[in-house]
Amino acid sequence: MHLGKHFFEKAPDMRLILLLLLLFSLVTLVLATGLGPVSVSPETTARILMSRIPGIGSSIIPDWEQLDQNIVLGLRLPRVCLGMVVGASLSVCGVCMQALVRNSLADPFILGVSSGASAFATLGMLFGAFSFLGIYSLSISAFIGSAVTILFVYGISRVKGRINITQLLLSGVAVSMIMDGVTSIITLSAPNALGLHNAEFWMSGSLASARWAYLTLPLAVLLLCMAVLMINYRGLNLLLLGDESAAALGVNVRQLQKLLVLLASLMAGVTIAVSGSIGFVGLMVPHFTRLLVGGDHKKVLPVSALLGGILVVWVDVAARMIIAPEELPVGILTAVIGGPVFIWMLKRSSGEKS
Amino acid sequence: MFLQVKDLRYSYGETEAVEQASIQVDRGEFVGIIGPNGSGKSTLLKAVYRGLVPDRGSITLEGEDLLRMPYKRSALQMAVVGQEHEIPFDFSVEEVVAMGRAPHKRLFDIDTKKDRDIVRHALECLGMEGLAKRSYLQLSGGEKQRVLIARAIAQESGFFVLDEPTNHLDISYQLQIFDLIKGLGVTVLAAIHDLNLASLYCDRLYVMKEGRVIMEGTPEEVLTAQNIYRIYGVQSSVEIHRLTGKTSITFLPEGVSA
């Protein structure tokens, strides 16, 4: 039980934490943009970036090479920004799902939501189901895939009005296997129809194909979901007390749960459509956030969004540095780090019950 | 009439938990529900505090249909201390008590100084102000129970629904809690296990058995040796206590006859 204790005896000041995290995000943005198989010095990176900020941009004399500028602005910056958005979305999605099932072991990857989104996205590509929606068709099919999976897994694991955690994890495993199978069959049997994305992309996500155009929708969805969740933070807290106590404290439980399913599917679907499945981020980040600031969603939501962004960006830096000039899919690295964390949390949560 | 429950019925799947129950509570009354384990007390209370939706029957609060009321509105009118104590994530005691303020808050409201004062006052009522910053998960069962009672007080409603509120507490806290709640002058509907406590604090009692209300009346009327045998199947000796003036029950083990 004592492991659940805060790191600090006194509650840390939220404003300070947020300020530090924002600063760290900014530093991350500059450093990570410079790092890669071809590195650009942080100073040059910072100057290239600043030259693009309206107002102060014109006062910076461009003394760098055109190649550096192309790498920074054309290649790395969209990738780093996408990493931030994807990391933040996955973490907030994790927070959402954990509030829904009242358990810290819920994560879009573990519960098969990522696989569901991937399978539906490939299906959508194959049959062109939503092709009239243009560039958003992939995201929409991924969103439908995540929603279906969440509802399915949630449905099987609810026994007598309570989430049974064993059922939840096992049905998550089963669903991801089925969905991964579907994805493999589609990507292997109809490779030409699927353009850029191959099976590997869907199962162990990557940020390598990042482009500015990929950023708009995930960012918009993240901001929207974040806003809705922050408005409802009291409801999220009360939901942790159980359905009955939450209702007694004025929460319309059914309605809030539906909202959470919708938001989590939106974030998971839209993210996975651009980056494939990057696992365990939604598990690790909220967990460490809670160790840092406690369980109050007013604090957990913004802090885990920032931490998630920072984490994914740095793991992605590692992904492109470790075996440069080749690249590792970032999802493989998060799995290598996140898997052990998951096992540790699993051991701990079963230890607490006995 | 403050609260009226009519012909309530609820089943968990195949098993009928409450078959038919009608109760009523007047404003300012302290009403107890007693009965053996599994007699449907908790289910009845859950229906009243909207933890579940009954299959049949009606519940009105001050004449208004409770089952159609927005959840927020009913939460403003009643505070609940239930049997759930577990929270999956770590919250400080203060944060848990502050959850009682939630029904008073609209979507964009922030916590004000008034809220913090109310939370502090509620903790003081329970003598727990020293634990405000402690982690809820690290508290003992009895301390958790008292935190939840503080939360109900912070909710500032005129009606308390209590589901065995002193379950985890030793006798000193049991008396402290009941004295405190009695002192608040609020309307109370409580499921109580301990018949002596029920007799000490309740104005009226309902007896539930096998999902039905089988008896009602003042503690003196209900708690006779004969009735207790009928409800629980145990022998007892009942007398009016000379200090409290209330019914006092002594249970008799096998071999001792009344």
XYZ file of C-alpha atoms in Angstrom:
612
model
C 0.000 0.000 0.000
C 2.823 2.368 0.788
C 4.002 2.378 -2.784
C 1.026 4.524 -3.647
C 2.538 7.391 -1.714
C 3.394 10.717 -3.278
C 7.016 11.425 -4.018
C 6.712 14.572 -1.970
C 5.324 14.800 1.526
C 3.775 18.146 0.782
C 1.709 18.520 -2.355
C 3.970 20.113 -4.951
C 2.936 23.423 -6.422
C 1.019 22.778 -9.618
C 2.013 26.029 -11.285
C 5.685 25.262 -10.768
C 5.335 21.757 -12.172
C 3.468 22.965 -15.241
C 5.970 25.759 -15.827
C 8.919 23.369 -15.566
C 7.243 20.901 -17.899
C 6.474 23.603 -20.444
C 10.087 24.760 -20.321
C 11.280 21.206 -20.677
C 8.958 20.690 -23.657
C 10.477 23.723 -25.319
C 14.021 22.516 -24.672
C 12.983 19.096 -25.971
C 11.579 20.667 -29.099
C 14.863 22.401 -29.894
C 17.213 19.568 -28.910
C 15.188 16.772 -30.487
C 14.809 18.707 -33.718
C 18.576 18.881 -33.992
C 19.245 15.243 -33.153
C 19.278 12.479 -35.739
C 21.534 10.627 -38.155
C 22.579 14.078 -39.412
C 22.774 16.288 -36.362
C 22.333 20.013 -36.361
C 23.735 21.895 -33.377
C 21.172 23.074 -30.827
C 22.245 26.676 -31.378
C 21.716 26.528 -35.122
C 18.445 24.668 -34.618
C 17.216 27.298 -32.204
C 18.155 30.079 -34.636
C 16.494 28.362 -37.579
C 13.349 27.862 -35.502
C 13.345 31.431 -34.236
C 13.782 32.809 -37.743
C 10.332 31.410 -38.439
C 8.629 33.137 -35.534
C 6.815 36.222 -36.824
C 8.117 39.448 -35.317
C 11.561 38.392 -34.175
C 12.283 36.191 -37.190
C 13.574 38.984 -39.415
C 16.270 40.050 -36.923
C 18.088 36.734 -37.242
C 20.721 36.568 -39.930
C 20.570 33.268 -41.822
C 24.177 32.046 -41.724
C 23.375 28.329 -41.764
C 23.441 25.947 -44.659
C 20.351 25.371 -46.707
C 20.667 21.636 -45.995
C 20.398 22.223 -42.257
C 17.346 24.343 -42.737
C 15.717 21.681 -44.885
C 16.433 19.005 -42.308
C 15.181 21.090 -39.413
C 12.070 22.577 -40.940
C 11.104 20.005 -43.515
C 12.037 16.761 -41.819
C 12.548 16.974 -38.091
C 10.225 19.674 -36.855
C 7.031 18.078 -38.155
C 8.243 14.787 -36.725
C 8.954 16.249 -33.295
C 5.650 18.124 -33.259
C 3.805 14.985 -34.275
C 5.628 13.095 -31.538
C 4.437 15.639 -28.982
C 0.844 15.438 -30.154
C 0.844 11.645 -30.412
C 2.452 11.232 -26.990
C 0.044 13.659 -25.380
C -2.979 12.049 -27.040
C -1.969 8.529 -26.071
C -1.370 9.565 -22.461
C -4.647 11.430 -22.153
C -6.365 8.505 -23.858
C -4.832 6.252 -21.201
C -6.101 8.532 -18.416
C -9.555 8.429 -19.988
C -9.661 4.654 -20.232
C -8.303 4.228 -16.721
C -11.073 6.408 -15.332
C -13.575 4.397 -17.342
C -12.490 1.017 -16.003
C -11.229 2.332 -12.638
C -7.892 0.632 -13.059
C -4.422 1.888 -13.799
C -3.632 -1.064 -16.072
C -5.855 0.162 -18.897
C -4.006 1.406 -21.967
C -5.101 1.674 -25.595
C -2.416 -0.808 -26.644
C -2.940 -3.399 -23.916
C -6.699 -3.458 -24.315
C -6.466 -3.996 -28.046
C -7.815 -0.586 -28.994
C -4.737 0.211 -31.075
C -5.075 -3.079 -32.912
C -8.769 -2.468 -33.481
C -8.060 0.961 -34.887
C -5.351 -0.419 -37.168
C -7.534 -3.238 -38.442
C -10.428 -0.918 -39.225
C -8.067 1.588 -40.820
C -6.665 -1.060 -43.171
C -10.162 -2.358 -43.864
C -11.267 1.164 -44.635
C -8.366 1.532 -47.062
C -9.109 -1.752 -48.724
C -12.780 -1.138 -49.313
C -12.543 2.608 -49.584
C -15.465 2.814 -47.198
C -14.929 6.424 -46.226
C -12.972 7.582 -49.230
C -15.409 10.428 -49.817
C -13.966 12.021 -46.690
C -10.609 12.430 -48.415
C -7.564 12.619 -46.163
C -9.673 12.061 -43.063
C -11.031 8.710 -44.197
C -8.197 6.807 -42.550
C -8.694 8.585 -39.226
C -12.421 8.014 -39.285
C -12.109 4.291 -39.883
C -9.464 4.087 -37.137
C -11.806 5.965 -34.798
C -14.635 3.534 -35.520
C -12.229 0.663 -34.920
C -11.208 2.015 -31.515
C -14.778 2.711 -30.473
C -15.882 -0.799 -31.415
C -12.960 -2.358 -29.546
C -13.433 -0.287 -26.397
C -17.124 -1.111 -26.253
C -16.435 -4.767 -26.937
C -13.676 -5.181 -24.335
C -15.594 -3.090 -21.808
C -18.702 -5.172 -22.444
C -17.036 -8.537 -21.894
C -15.166 -7.516 -18.782
C -18.118 -6.014 -16.973
C -19.412 -8.621 -14.563
C -22.358 -7.623 -12.378
C -21.756 -3.954 -12.941
C -18.080 -4.117 -12.080
C -15.014 -4.341 -14.229
C -13.237 -7.586 -13.637
C -9.587 -6.803 -14.241
C -8.605 -10.340 -15.251
C -11.376 -10.446 -17.837
C -10.405 -6.984 -18.994
C -6.757 -7.831 -19.632
C -7.490 -11.214 -21.174
C -10.171 -9.914 -23.488
C -7.758 -7.140 -24.438
C -5.146 -9.730 -25.395
C -7.670 -11.792 -27.378
C -9.045 -8.774 -29.196
C -5.600 -7.482 -30.124
C -4.622 -10.865 -31.504
C -7.753 -11.074 -33.632
C -7.367 -7.517 -34.862
C -3.638 -7.872 -35.562
C -4.459 -10.991 -37.538
C -7.005 -9.110 -39.592
C -4.487 -6.329 -40.233
C -1.822 -8.806 -41.346
C -4.148 -10.625 -43.697
C -5.207 -7.397 -45.334
C -1.765 -5.851 -45.640
C -0.221 -9.081 -46.950
C -2.937 -9.990 -49.406
C -3.531 -6.586 -50.920
C -0.253 -4.708 -50.597
C -0.798 -2.341 -53.482
C -4.087 -1.024 -52.249
C -2.527 0.171 -49.059
C -0.051 2.699 -50.280
C 2.483 3.826 -47.728
C 1.499 1.790 -44.762
C 2.571 -1.791 -44.259
C 1.780 -4.269 -41.513
C 4.860 -3.296 -39.586
C 3.729 0.301 -39.442
C 0.390 -0.617 -37.890
C 1.797 -2.980 -35.311
C 4.823 -1.063 -34.136
C 4.136 2.539 -34.942
C 6.542 5.037 -36.373
C 6.757 8.777 -36.726
C 9.136 8.609 -39.690
C 6.558 9.558 -42.288
C 5.562 12.720 -40.418
C 4.439 15.635 -42.547
C 2.845 18.921 -41.613
C -0.427 17.817 -43.167
C -0.635 14.924 -40.697
C -0.575 17.243 -37.735
C -3.773 19.255 -38.023
C -6.400 16.661 -37.197
C -4.605 14.980 -34.263
C -3.810 18.368 -32.757
C -7.378 19.594 -33.134
C -8.748 16.379 -31.614
C -6.260 16.530 -28.739
C -7.159 20.125 -27.893
C -10.872 19.420 -28.110
C -10.721 16.272 -25.968
C -8.435 17.925 -23.456
C -10.855 20.839 -23.111
C -13.874 18.571 -22.639
C -12.020 16.431 -20.097
C -10.755 19.413 -18.126
C -14.284 20.772 -17.897
C -15.402 17.397 -16.563
C -12.501 16.757 -14.221
C -14.715 16.528 -11.143
C -16.845 13.904 -12.829
C -13.739 11.892 -13.703
C -12.612 11.995 -10.083
C -16.024 10.929 -8.828
C -16.176 8.074 -11.316
C -13.215 6.520 -9.508
C -15.396 6.103 -6.409
C -17.543 3.592 -8.266
C -20.770 3.973 -10.210
C -22.987 4.151 -7.147
C -21.053 6.741 -5.197
C -20.538 8.789 -8.348
C -24.290 8.841 -8.979
C -24.900 9.801 -5.368
C -22.544 12.742 -5.831
C -24.412 14.031 -8.835
C -22.715 12.351 -11.783
C -24.813 11.005 -14.609
C -22.646 7.909 -14.806
C -23.965 6.429 -18.039
C -23.625 9.696 -19.876
C -20.107 10.367 -18.630
C -18.991 6.847 -19.509
C -20.310 7.262 -23.029
C -18.444 10.533 -23.298
C -15.235 8.872 -22.149
C -15.598 6.052 -24.676
C -16.121 8.643 -27.392
C -13.143 10.782 -26.390
C -10.781 7.853 -25.872
C -11.738 6.368 -29.260
C -11.302 9.709 -30.971
C -7.841 10.236 -29.565
C -6.713 6.648 -30.109
C -8.132 6.463 -33.629
C -6.809 9.758 -34.906
C -3.387 9.170 -33.376
C -3.051 5.632 -34.678
C -4.045 6.704 -38.176
C -0.928 8.886 -38.372
C 1.581 6.990 -36.271
C 0.516 3.356 -36.049
C 0.289 1.796 -32.601
C 2.808 3.078 -30.115
C 2.227 0.954 -27.055
C 2.437 1.486 -23.301
C 2.660 5.287 -23.432
C -0.898 5.519 -22.121
C 0.061 3.155 -19.328
C 3.399 4.526 -18.174
C 2.795 8.246 -18.374
C -0.422 8.465 -16.303
C 1.072 6.135 -13.728
C 4.163 8.237 -13.165
C 2.085 11.377 -13.320
C -0.019 10.081 -10.428
C 3.076 9.311 -8.408
C 4.083 12.902 -8.988
C 0.849 14.838 -8.395
C -1.680 12.360 -6.953
C -4.912 11.180 -8.528
C -6.813 14.451 -9.033
C -7.658 14.672 -12.736
C -7.352 18.439 -12.703
C -3.629 17.859 -12.277
C -3.253 14.466 -13.935
C -4.641 15.547 -17.319
C -2.315 18.470 -18.150
C 0.756 16.923 -16.540
C 0.391 13.590 -18.314
C -0.254 15.317 -21.650
C 3.039 17.201 -21.348
C 4.997 14.255 -19.996
C 3.605 11.997 -22.718
C 4.671 14.397 -25.450
C 8.151 14.710 -24.030
C 8.529 10.949 -23.591
C 7.494 10.034 -27.127
C 9.727 12.692 -28.666
C 12.785 11.398 -26.799
C 12.023 7.753 -27.483
C 11.704 8.715 -31.136
C 15.098 10.437 -30.983
C 16.504 7.171 -29.647
C 14.673 5.275 -32.385
C 16.463 7.205 -35.111
C 19.862 7.306 -33.369
C 20.414 3.772 -32.035
C 21.051 1.981 -35.317
C 21.523 5.060 -37.548
C 21.279 5.444 -40.467
C 18.637 2.717 -40.160
C 15.612 3.448 -38.006
C 13.824 1.488 -35.342
C 10.046 1.824 -35.210
C 9.354 3.921 -32.117
C 6.640 1.485 -31.019
C 9.244 -1.242 -30.546
C 11.213 0.934 -28.162
C 8.177 1.968 -26.125
C 7.263 -1.711 -25.859
C 10.746 -2.603 -24.625
C 10.513 0.088 -21.958
C 6.785 -0.182 -21.235
C 6.472 -3.958 -21.036
C 8.540 -4.293 -17.867
C 6.714 -1.316 -16.315
C 3.423 -3.046 -17.051
C 4.604 -6.295 -15.446
C 5.810 -4.383 -12.400
C 2.441 -2.620 -12.059
C 0.601 -5.911 -12.525
C 2.628 -7.571 -9.779
C 2.031 -4.624 -7.530
C -1.708 -4.430 -8.056
C -2.166 -8.150 -7.387
C 0.058 -7.833 -4.331
C -2.155 -5.133 -2.876
C -5.249 -7.290 -2.996
C -3.800 -10.215 -1.071
C -43.845 13.816 3.642
C -40.181 14.218 2.810
C -39.239 10.931 1.172
C -41.697 8.366 -0.050
C -40.771 5.008 -1.533
C -43.674 3.027 -2.956
C -43.765 -0.621 -4.038
C -40.110 -0.744 -4.879
C -38.803 -3.797 -6.653
C -35.308 -4.643 -7.834
C -33.565 -7.810 -8.908
C -29.941 -8.571 -9.701
C -30.441 -10.800 -12.733
C -32.435 -13.791 -11.502
C -32.272 -13.095 -7.801
C -34.838 -10.788 -6.355
C -33.153 -8.388 -3.923
C -36.122 -6.230 -3.047
C -39.524 -7.705 -3.796
C -41.788 -5.088 -2.407
C -40.835 -2.265 -0.156
C -42.613 0.925 0.779
C -41.222 3.358 3.293
C -41.637 6.977 4.125
C -39.530 9.488 5.978
C -40.719 12.807 7.366
C -38.543 15.877 7.532
C -36.236 15.833 10.541
C -36.841 12.177 11.313
C -34.087 9.669 12.052
C -35.298 6.480 10.435
C -33.468 3.185 10.657
C -33.706 0.060 8.561
C -32.781 -3.187 10.255
C -32.833 -6.765 9.101
C -30.628 -9.777 8.502
C -27.810 -9.851 5.951
C -29.101 -10.004 2.409
C -32.554 -8.752 3.365
C -32.400 -5.959 0.775
C -31.510 -3.006 3.020
C -28.568 -1.888 0.925
C -30.444 -2.338 -2.328
C -33.305 -0.227 -1.045
C -30.892 2.515 0.028
C -29.050 2.363 -3.291
C -32.302 2.947 -5.100
C -32.953 5.947 -2.852
C -29.527 7.468 -3.458
C -29.680 6.588 -7.162
C -26.872 4.057 -7.189
C -29.265 1.839 -9.114
C -32.502 2.258 -10.997
C -35.366 0.170 -9.577
C -37.265 -2.237 -11.816
C -40.572 -1.023 -10.538
C -41.992 1.368 -7.985
C -41.757 5.076 -7.363
C -39.624 7.296 -5.193
C -40.498 10.899 -4.484
C -38.433 13.461 -2.649
C -40.499 16.386 -1.407
C -43.204 15.400 -3.861
C -40.856 15.411 -6.829
C -40.142 12.266 -8.856
C -36.624 11.296 -7.812
C -36.087 8.876 -10.669
C -36.462 11.627 -13.258
C -34.535 14.303 -11.422
C -31.132 15.360 -12.800
C -28.409 13.629 -10.798
C -26.914 16.899 -9.760
C -30.173 18.059 -8.227
C -30.680 14.919 -6.174
C -27.062 15.064 -5.029
C -27.693 18.551 -3.665
C -30.528 17.224 -1.560
C -28.957 14.126 -0.092
C -25.557 13.095 1.132
C -24.606 9.446 1.114
C -22.197 7.358 3.113
C -22.153 3.985 1.408
C -20.140 0.851 1.802
C -17.575 1.511 -0.898
C -14.239 2.603 0.420
C -11.848 1.803 -2.330
C -10.443 4.407 -4.676
C -8.089 3.016 -7.301
C -5.775 6.036 -7.339
C -4.143 8.118 -4.712
C -5.999 11.137 -3.383
C -5.303 13.221 -0.318
C -7.895 13.188 2.466
C -8.651 16.807 1.692
C -9.302 16.020 -1.961
C -11.693 13.203 -1.074
C -13.673 15.456 1.270
C -13.703 18.173 -1.397
C -15.494 15.747 -3.712
C -18.539 16.420 -1.552
C -18.570 19.911 -3.013
C -18.934 18.588 -6.568
C -22.755 18.819 -6.802
C -22.514 22.517 -5.916
C -20.219 23.149 -8.855
C -21.162 23.989 -12.373
C -18.921 23.072 -15.275
C -16.565 26.029 -15.253
C -16.562 26.761 -11.520
C -13.301 26.624 -9.631
C -12.839 25.716 -5.974
C -13.243 28.834 -3.870
C -12.132 29.798 -0.395
C -15.644 29.006 0.785
C -15.254 25.435 -0.450
C -11.943 25.092 1.336
C -13.468 26.453 4.543
C -16.333 23.987 4.330
C -13.908 21.118 3.761
C -11.789 22.175 6.726
C -14.859 22.546 8.922
C -16.086 19.080 7.915
C -12.722 17.568 8.813
C -12.761 19.383 12.154
C -16.180 17.908 12.935
C -14.605 14.468 12.712
C -11.415 15.545 14.486
C -9.416 14.783 11.372
C -7.945 18.171 10.456
C -4.464 16.808 11.130
C -4.866 14.205 8.415
C -5.921 16.639 5.664
C -2.803 16.185 3.554
C -2.392 12.483 4.155
C -2.945 9.950 1.420
C -6.423 8.414 1.600
C -5.112 4.995 0.532
C -2.876 4.809 3.589
C -5.651 5.315 6.117
C -7.124 2.512 8.178
C -10.656 1.280 7.448
C -12.100 3.329 10.292
C -10.309 6.491 9.225
C -11.543 6.044 5.655
C -15.077 5.720 6.953
C -14.755 8.962 8.897
C -13.351 10.733 5.829
C -16.440 9.670 3.885
C -18.646 11.034 6.636
C -16.713 14.299 6.450
C -17.380 14.284 2.712
C -21.104 13.904 3.368
C -20.982 16.834 5.781
C -19.136 18.952 3.205
C -21.978 18.245 0.828
C -24.213 20.452 3.045
C -27.496 18.738 2.352
C -30.436 18.315 4.686
C -30.823 14.581 4.199
C -28.321 11.817 4.989
C -28.566 8.325 3.576
C -26.288 6.008 5.510
C -25.545 2.416 4.635
C -24.131 0.932 7.824
C -22.077 4.032 8.423
C -20.214 2.749 11.465
C -19.310 -0.627 10.048
C -15.572 -0.296 10.410
C -15.512 1.763 13.567
C -14.896 0.933 17.191
C -17.565 1.796 19.722
C -16.228 5.238 20.618
C -16.351 6.346 16.991
C -19.728 4.696 16.463
C -21.182 6.864 19.200
C -19.251 9.918 18.045
C -20.571 9.576 14.485
C -24.174 9.005 15.503
C -24.069 11.856 18.024
C -22.576 14.099 15.384
C -25.185 13.249 12.772
C -27.999 13.509 15.276
C -26.607 16.905 16.271
C -26.719 18.160 12.689
C -30.499 18.110 12.895
C -30.825 16.597 9.435
C -33.227 13.983 8.145
C -31.623 10.554 8.223
C -32.344 7.228 6.601
C -29.860 4.620 7.766
C -29.320 0.893 7.529
C -28.025 -0.163 10.923
C -26.744 -3.541 12.013
C -26.437 -2.918 15.725
C -29.908 -3.049 17.276
C -28.856 -1.207 20.417
C -27.543 1.684 18.338
C -30.720 1.629 16.286
C -32.758 1.866 19.441
C -30.623 4.679 20.856
C -30.772 6.980 17.855
C -33.737 6.148 15.640
C -37.165 7.703 15.850
C -38.675 4.967 13.760
C -37.562 1.602 12.414
C -38.378 -0.439 9.359
C -37.628 -4.143 9.416
C -36.696 -5.859 6.184
C -36.559 -9.574 5.600
C -36.221 -11.438 2.324
C -36.720 -8.338 0.244
C -39.860 -7.141 1.997
C -40.657 -4.620 4.689
C -42.259 -6.786 7.342
C -42.613 -4.383 10.245
C -42.428 -0.738 11.137
C -42.766 1.330 14.272
C -40.867 3.023 17.041
C -37.860 1.136 18.427
C -39.912 0.221 21.522
C -42.646 -1.289 19.375
C -40.364 -3.136 17.003
C -37.580 -4.335 19.249
C -39.344 -6.879 21.433
C -37.841 -10.260 22.246
C -40.547 -11.932 20.219
C -39.966 -9.783 17.129
C -36.214 -10.185 17.346
C -36.674 -13.931 17.356
C -38.922 -13.631 14.341
C -36.432 -11.480 12.441
C -33.107 -13.020 13.359
C -33.986 -16.310 15.035
C -32.075 -15.490 18.218
C -33.191 -15.326 21.827
C -32.812 -12.040 23.673
C -33.826 -10.207 26.768
C -35.192 -6.723 26.234
C -35.624 -4.018 28.838
C -35.926 -0.264 29.047
C -32.595 1.053 30.172
C -32.852 3.226 33.257
C -30.414 5.896 32.027
C -31.220 6.185 28.347
C -34.913 5.439 28.638
C -34.496 3.420 25.441
C -34.855 -0.220 24.656
C -31.742 -2.167 25.508
C -31.191 -5.623 24.110
C -29.079 -8.401 25.512
C -28.656 -11.414 23.260
C -28.786 -14.789 24.915
C -26.507 -17.628 23.923
C -27.873 -21.133 23.564
C -28.567 -22.654 26.965
C -29.685 -19.445 28.635
C -33.421 -18.941 28.441
C -35.327 -15.752 28.952
